[in-house]
PDB file of C-alpha atoms in Angstrom:
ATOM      1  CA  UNK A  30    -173.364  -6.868 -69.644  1.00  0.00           C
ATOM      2  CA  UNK A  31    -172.024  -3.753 -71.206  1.00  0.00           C
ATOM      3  CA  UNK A  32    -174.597  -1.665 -69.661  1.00  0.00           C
ATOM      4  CA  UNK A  33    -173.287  -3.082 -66.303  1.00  0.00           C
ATOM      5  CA  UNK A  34    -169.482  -2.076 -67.104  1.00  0.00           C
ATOM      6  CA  UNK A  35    -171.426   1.178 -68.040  1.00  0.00           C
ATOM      7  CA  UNK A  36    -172.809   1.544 -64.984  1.00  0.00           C
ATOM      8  CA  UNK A  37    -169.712   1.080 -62.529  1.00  0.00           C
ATOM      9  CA  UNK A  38    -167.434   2.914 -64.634  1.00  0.00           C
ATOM     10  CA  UNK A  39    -169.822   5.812 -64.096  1.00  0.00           C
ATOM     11  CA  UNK A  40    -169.877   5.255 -60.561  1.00  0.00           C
ATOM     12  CA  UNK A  41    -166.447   5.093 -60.093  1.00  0.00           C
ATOM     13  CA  UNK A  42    -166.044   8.679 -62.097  1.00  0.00           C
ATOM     14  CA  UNK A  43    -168.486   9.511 -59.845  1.00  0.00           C
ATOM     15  CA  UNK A  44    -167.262   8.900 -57.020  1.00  0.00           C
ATOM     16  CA  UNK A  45    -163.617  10.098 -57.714  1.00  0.00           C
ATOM     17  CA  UNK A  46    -165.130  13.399 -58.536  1.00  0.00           C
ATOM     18  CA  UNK A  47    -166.336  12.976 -55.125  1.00  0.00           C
ATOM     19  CA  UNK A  48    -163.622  11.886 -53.367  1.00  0.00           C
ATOM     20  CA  UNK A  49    -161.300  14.977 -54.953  1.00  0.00           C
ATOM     21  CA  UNK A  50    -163.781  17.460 -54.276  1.00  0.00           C
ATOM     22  CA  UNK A  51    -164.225  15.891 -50.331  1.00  0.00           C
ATOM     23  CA  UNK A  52    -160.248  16.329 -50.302  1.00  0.00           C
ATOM     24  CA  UNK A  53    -160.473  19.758 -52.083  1.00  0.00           C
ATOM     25  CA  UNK A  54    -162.700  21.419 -49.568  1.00  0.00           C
ATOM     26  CA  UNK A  55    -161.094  19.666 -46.333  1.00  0.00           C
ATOM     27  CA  UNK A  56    -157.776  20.339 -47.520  1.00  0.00           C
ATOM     28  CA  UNK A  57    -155.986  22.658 -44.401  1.00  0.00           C
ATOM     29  CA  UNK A  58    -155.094  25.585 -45.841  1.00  0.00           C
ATOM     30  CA  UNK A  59    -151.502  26.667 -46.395  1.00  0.00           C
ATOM     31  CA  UNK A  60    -150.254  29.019 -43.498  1.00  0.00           C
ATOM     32  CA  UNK A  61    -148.233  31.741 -44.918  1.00  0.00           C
ATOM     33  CA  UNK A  62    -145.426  31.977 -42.745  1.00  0.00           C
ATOM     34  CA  UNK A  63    -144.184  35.411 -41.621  1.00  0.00           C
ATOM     35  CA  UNK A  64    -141.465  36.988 -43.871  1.00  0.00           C
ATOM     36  CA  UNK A  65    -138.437  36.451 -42.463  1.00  0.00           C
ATOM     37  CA  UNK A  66    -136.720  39.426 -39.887  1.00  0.00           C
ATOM     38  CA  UNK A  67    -133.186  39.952 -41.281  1.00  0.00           C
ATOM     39  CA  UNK A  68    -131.188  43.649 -40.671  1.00  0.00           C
ATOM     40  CA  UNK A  69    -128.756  44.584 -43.159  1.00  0.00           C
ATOM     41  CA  UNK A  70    -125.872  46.222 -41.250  1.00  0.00           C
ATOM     42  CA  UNK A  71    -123.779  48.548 -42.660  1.00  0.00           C
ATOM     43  CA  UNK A  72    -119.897  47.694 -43.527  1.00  0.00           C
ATOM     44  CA  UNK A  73    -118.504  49.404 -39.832  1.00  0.00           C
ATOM     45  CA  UNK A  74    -118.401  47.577 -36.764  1.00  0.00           C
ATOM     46  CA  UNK A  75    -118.162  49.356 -33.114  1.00  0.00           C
ATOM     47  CA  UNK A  76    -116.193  46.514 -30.414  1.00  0.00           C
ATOM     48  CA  UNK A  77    -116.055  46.882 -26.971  1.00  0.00           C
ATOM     49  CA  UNK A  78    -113.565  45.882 -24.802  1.00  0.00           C
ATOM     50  CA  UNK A  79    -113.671  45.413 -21.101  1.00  0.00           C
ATOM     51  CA  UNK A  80    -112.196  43.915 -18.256  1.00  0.00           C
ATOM     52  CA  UNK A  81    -112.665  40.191 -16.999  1.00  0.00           C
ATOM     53  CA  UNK A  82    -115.946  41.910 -15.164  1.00  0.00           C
ATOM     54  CA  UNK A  83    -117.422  41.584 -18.910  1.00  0.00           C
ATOM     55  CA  UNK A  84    -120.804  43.953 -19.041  1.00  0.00           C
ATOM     56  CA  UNK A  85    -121.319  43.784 -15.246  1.00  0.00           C
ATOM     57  CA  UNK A  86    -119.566  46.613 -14.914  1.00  0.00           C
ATOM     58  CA  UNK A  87    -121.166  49.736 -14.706  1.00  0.00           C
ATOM     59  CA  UNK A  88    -119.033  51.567 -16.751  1.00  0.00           C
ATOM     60  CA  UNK A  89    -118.949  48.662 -19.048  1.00  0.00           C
ATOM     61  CA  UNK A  90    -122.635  48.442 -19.296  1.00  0.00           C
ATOM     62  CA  UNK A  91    -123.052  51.904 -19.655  1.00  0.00           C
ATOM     63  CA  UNK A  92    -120.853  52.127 -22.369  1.00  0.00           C
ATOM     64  CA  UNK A  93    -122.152  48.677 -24.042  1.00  0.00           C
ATOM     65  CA  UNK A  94    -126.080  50.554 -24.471  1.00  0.00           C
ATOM     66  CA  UNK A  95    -124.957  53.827 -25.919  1.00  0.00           C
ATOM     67  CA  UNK A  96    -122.657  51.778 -28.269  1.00  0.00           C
ATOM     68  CA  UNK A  97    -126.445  49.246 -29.244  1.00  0.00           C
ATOM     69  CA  UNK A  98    -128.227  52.947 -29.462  1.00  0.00           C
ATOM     70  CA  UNK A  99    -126.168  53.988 -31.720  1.00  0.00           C
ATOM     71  CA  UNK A 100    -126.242  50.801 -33.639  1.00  0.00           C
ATOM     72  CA  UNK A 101    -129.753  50.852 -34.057  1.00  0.00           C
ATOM     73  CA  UNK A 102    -129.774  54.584 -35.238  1.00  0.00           C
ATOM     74  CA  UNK A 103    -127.082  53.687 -37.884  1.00  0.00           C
ATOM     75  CA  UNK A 104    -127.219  49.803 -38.852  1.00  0.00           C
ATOM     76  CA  UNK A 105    -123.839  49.005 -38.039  1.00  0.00           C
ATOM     77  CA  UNK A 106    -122.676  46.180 -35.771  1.00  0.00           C
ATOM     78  CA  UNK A 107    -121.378  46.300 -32.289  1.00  0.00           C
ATOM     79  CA  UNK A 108    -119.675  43.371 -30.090  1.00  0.00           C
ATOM     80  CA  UNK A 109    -117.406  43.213 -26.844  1.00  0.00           C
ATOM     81  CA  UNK A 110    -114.378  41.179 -25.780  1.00  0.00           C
ATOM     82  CA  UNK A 111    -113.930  40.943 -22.347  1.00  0.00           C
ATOM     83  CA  UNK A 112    -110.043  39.861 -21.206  1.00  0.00           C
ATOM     84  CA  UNK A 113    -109.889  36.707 -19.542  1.00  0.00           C
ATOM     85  CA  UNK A 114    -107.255  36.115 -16.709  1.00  0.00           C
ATOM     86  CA  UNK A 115    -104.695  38.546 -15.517  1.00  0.00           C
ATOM     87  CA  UNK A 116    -106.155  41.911 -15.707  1.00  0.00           C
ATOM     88  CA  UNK A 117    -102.484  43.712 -17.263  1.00  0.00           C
ATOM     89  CA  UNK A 118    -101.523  45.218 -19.679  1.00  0.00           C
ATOM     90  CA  UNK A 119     -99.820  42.488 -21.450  1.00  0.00           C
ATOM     91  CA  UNK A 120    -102.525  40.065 -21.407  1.00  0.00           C
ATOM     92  CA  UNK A 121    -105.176  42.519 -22.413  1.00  0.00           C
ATOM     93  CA  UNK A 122    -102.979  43.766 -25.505  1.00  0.00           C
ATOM     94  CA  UNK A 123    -104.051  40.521 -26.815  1.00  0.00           C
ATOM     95  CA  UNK A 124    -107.386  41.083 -26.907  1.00  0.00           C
ATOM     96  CA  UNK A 125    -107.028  44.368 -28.197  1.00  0.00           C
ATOM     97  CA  UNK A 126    -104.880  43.301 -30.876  1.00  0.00           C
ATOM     98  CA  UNK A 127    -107.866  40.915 -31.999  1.00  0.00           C
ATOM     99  CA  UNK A 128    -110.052  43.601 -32.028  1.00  0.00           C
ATOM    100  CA  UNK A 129    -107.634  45.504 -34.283  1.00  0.00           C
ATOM    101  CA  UNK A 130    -107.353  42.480 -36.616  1.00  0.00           C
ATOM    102  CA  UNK A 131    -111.301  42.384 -36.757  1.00  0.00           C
ATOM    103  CA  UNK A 132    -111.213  45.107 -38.300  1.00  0.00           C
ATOM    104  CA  UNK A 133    -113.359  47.383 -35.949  1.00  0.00           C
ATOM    105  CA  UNK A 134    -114.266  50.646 -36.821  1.00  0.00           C
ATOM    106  CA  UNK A 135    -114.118  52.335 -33.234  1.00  0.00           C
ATOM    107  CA  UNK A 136    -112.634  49.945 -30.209  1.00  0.00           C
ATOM    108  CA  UNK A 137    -113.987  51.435 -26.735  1.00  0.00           C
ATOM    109  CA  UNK A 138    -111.893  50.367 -24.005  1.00  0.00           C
ATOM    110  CA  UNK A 139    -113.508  50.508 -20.147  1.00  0.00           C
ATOM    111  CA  UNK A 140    -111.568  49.277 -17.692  1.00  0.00           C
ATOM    112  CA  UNK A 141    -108.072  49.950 -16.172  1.00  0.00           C
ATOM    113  CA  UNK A 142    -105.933  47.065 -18.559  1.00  0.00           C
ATOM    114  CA  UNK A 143    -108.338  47.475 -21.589  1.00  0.00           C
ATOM    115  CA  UNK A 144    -107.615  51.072 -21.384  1.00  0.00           C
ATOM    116  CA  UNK A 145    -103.963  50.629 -20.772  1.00  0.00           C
ATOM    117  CA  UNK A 146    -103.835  48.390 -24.060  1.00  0.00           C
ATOM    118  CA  UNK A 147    -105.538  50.564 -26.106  1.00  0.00           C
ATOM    119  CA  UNK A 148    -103.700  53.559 -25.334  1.00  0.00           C
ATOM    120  CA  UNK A 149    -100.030  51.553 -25.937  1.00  0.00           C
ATOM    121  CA  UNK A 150    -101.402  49.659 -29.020  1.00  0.00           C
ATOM    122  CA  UNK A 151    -103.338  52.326 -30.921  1.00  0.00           C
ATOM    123  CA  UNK A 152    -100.907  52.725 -33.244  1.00  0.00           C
ATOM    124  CA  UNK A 153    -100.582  49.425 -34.477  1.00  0.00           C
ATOM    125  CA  UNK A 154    -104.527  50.202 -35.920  1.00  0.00           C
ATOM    126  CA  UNK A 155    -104.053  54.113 -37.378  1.00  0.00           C
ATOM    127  CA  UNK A 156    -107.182  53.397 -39.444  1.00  0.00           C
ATOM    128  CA  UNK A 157    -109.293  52.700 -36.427  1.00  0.00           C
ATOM    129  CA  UNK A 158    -110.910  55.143 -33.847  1.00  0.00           C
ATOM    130  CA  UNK A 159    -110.470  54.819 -30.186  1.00  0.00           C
ATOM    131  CA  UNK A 160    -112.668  55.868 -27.084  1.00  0.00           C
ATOM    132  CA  UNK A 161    -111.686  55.411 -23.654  1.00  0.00           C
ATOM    133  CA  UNK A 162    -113.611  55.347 -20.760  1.00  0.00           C
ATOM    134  CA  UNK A 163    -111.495  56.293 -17.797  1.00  0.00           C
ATOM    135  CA  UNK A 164    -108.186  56.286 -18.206  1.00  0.00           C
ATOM    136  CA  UNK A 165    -105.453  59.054 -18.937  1.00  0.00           C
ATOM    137  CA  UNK A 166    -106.258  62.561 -18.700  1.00  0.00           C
ATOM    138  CA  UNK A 167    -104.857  63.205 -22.586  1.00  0.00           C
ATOM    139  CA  UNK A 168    -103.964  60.963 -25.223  1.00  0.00           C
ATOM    140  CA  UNK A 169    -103.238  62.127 -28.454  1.00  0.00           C
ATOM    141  CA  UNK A 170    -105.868  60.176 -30.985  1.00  0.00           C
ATOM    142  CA  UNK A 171    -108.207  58.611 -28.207  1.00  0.00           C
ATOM    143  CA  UNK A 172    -111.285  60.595 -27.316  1.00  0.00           C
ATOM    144  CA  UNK A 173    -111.697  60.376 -23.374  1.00  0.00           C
ATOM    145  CA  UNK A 174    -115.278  59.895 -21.463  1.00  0.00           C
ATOM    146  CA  UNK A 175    -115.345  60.322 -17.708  1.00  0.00           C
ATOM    147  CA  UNK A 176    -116.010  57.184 -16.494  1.00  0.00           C
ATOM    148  CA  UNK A 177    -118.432  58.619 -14.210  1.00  0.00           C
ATOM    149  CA  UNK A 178    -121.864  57.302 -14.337  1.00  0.00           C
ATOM    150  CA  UNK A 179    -123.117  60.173 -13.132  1.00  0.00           C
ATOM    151  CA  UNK A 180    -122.206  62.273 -16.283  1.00  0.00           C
ATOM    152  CA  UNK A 181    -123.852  59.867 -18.879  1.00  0.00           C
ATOM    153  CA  UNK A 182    -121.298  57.211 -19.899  1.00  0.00           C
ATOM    154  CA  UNK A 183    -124.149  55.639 -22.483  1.00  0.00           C
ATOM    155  CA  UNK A 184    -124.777  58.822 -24.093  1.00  0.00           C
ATOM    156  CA  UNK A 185    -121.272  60.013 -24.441  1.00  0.00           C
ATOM    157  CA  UNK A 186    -119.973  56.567 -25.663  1.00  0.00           C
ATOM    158  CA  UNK A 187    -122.691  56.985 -27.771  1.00  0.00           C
ATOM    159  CA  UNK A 188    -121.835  60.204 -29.289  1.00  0.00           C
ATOM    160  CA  UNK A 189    -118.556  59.312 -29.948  1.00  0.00           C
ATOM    161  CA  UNK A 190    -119.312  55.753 -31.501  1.00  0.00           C
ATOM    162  CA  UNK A 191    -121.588  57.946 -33.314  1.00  0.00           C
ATOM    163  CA  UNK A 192    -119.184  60.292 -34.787  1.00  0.00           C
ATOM    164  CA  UNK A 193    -116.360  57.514 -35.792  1.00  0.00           C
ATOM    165  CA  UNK A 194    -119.227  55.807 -37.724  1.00  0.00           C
ATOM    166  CA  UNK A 195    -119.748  59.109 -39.216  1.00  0.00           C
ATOM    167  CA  UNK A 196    -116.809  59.819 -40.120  1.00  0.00           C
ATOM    168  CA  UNK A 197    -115.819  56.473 -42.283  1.00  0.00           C
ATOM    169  CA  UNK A 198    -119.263  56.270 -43.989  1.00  0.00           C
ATOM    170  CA  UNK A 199    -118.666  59.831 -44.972  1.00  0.00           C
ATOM    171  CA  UNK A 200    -121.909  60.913 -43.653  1.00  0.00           C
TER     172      UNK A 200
END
C-alpha cells in the first residue's frame, strides 16, 4: 500500500510540474504599454481674446496659430476667451478682466470690443503684455499688428507673443 501512496504522490508532483510549466509557456506575454506623452510647459501663459465669432475669424485664427507656433517653440501655454453676447466694450471688459486675473503673460485682443477692452483695462494688469490686432493707431504699452491678413497676422502675433515670453523668462 505504501508503494501505491508512492506512486500517486509522484504523479501528482508530476503532473503539477506539468501543469505550471503548460501555464508558464502559454502564459500571454505582458504588453509594455507606451510611456506616457506628457509636455512640461513653462510657468507663462499667452490668452487670446476674441469676439463672439470665437476662432472663425480670420484675424482671430490667424492670430490663434502664430500664438500655438510660438507655444511649441517655447513650452508655454496658450488659450482664448471668446466674449459671449453683446459685442461692447462693457461686456467684453469682463472677459478681459478674467484673463488679467488668470494671470496671462501676454493677452492678444482681435476684434473691435476685445480690442476696445484691452486698450481701457490694460492698466488694471501693468505686469502683463498686450498685443492688439486692429485697433487704434497708437497706444502707449500695447504693441499693434495690422489686422490685415495679407501682411501675416500669424507670424506677427507670433513674434510678439514671442518676445513677451522672452522677456519674463529672461531669455
Amino acid at each position: 500500500m505504501a508503494w501505491l501512496r508512492r506512486r500517486w504522490v509522484l504523479v501528482a508532483v508530476v503532473a503539477a510540474a506539468a501543469l505550471g510549466l503548460l501555464v508558464w509557456l502559454f502564459w500571454p506575454e505582458r504588453v509594455q504599454e507606451p510611456a506616457p506623452r506628457e509636455r512640461t510647459y513653462q510657468a507663462f501663459t499667452a490668452c487670446l481674446l476674441t469676439d463672439d465669432k470665437g476662432l472663425a475669424g480670420e484675424s482671430a485664427r490667424a492670430a490663434w496659430d502664430g500664438m500655438q507656433q510660438a507655444s511649441l517653440a517655447e513650452s508655454f501655454k496658450v488659450q482664448y476667451l471668446a466674449v459671449n453676447g453683446p459685442q461692447t466694450e462693457a461686456n467684453a471688459s469682463a472677459y478681459f478682466n478674467s484673463l488679467g486675473l488668470q494671470g496671462c503673460g501676454v493677452i492678444v485682443g482681435v476684434g473691435e470690443a476685445p480690442v476696445a477692452a484691452l486698450v481701457a483695462g490694460k492698466s488694471r494688469f501693468p505686469t502683463t503684455r498686450y498685443v492688439m490686432v486692429g485697433g487704434p493707431a497708437a497706444v502707449p504699452g500695447v504693441a499693434r499688428v495690422e489686422a490685415s491678413p495679407a501682411t501675416g497676422v500669424g507670424a506677427d502675433v507670433r513674434a510678439e507673443v514671442a518676445s513677451a515670453y522672452a522677456a519674463a523668462s529672461g531669455k
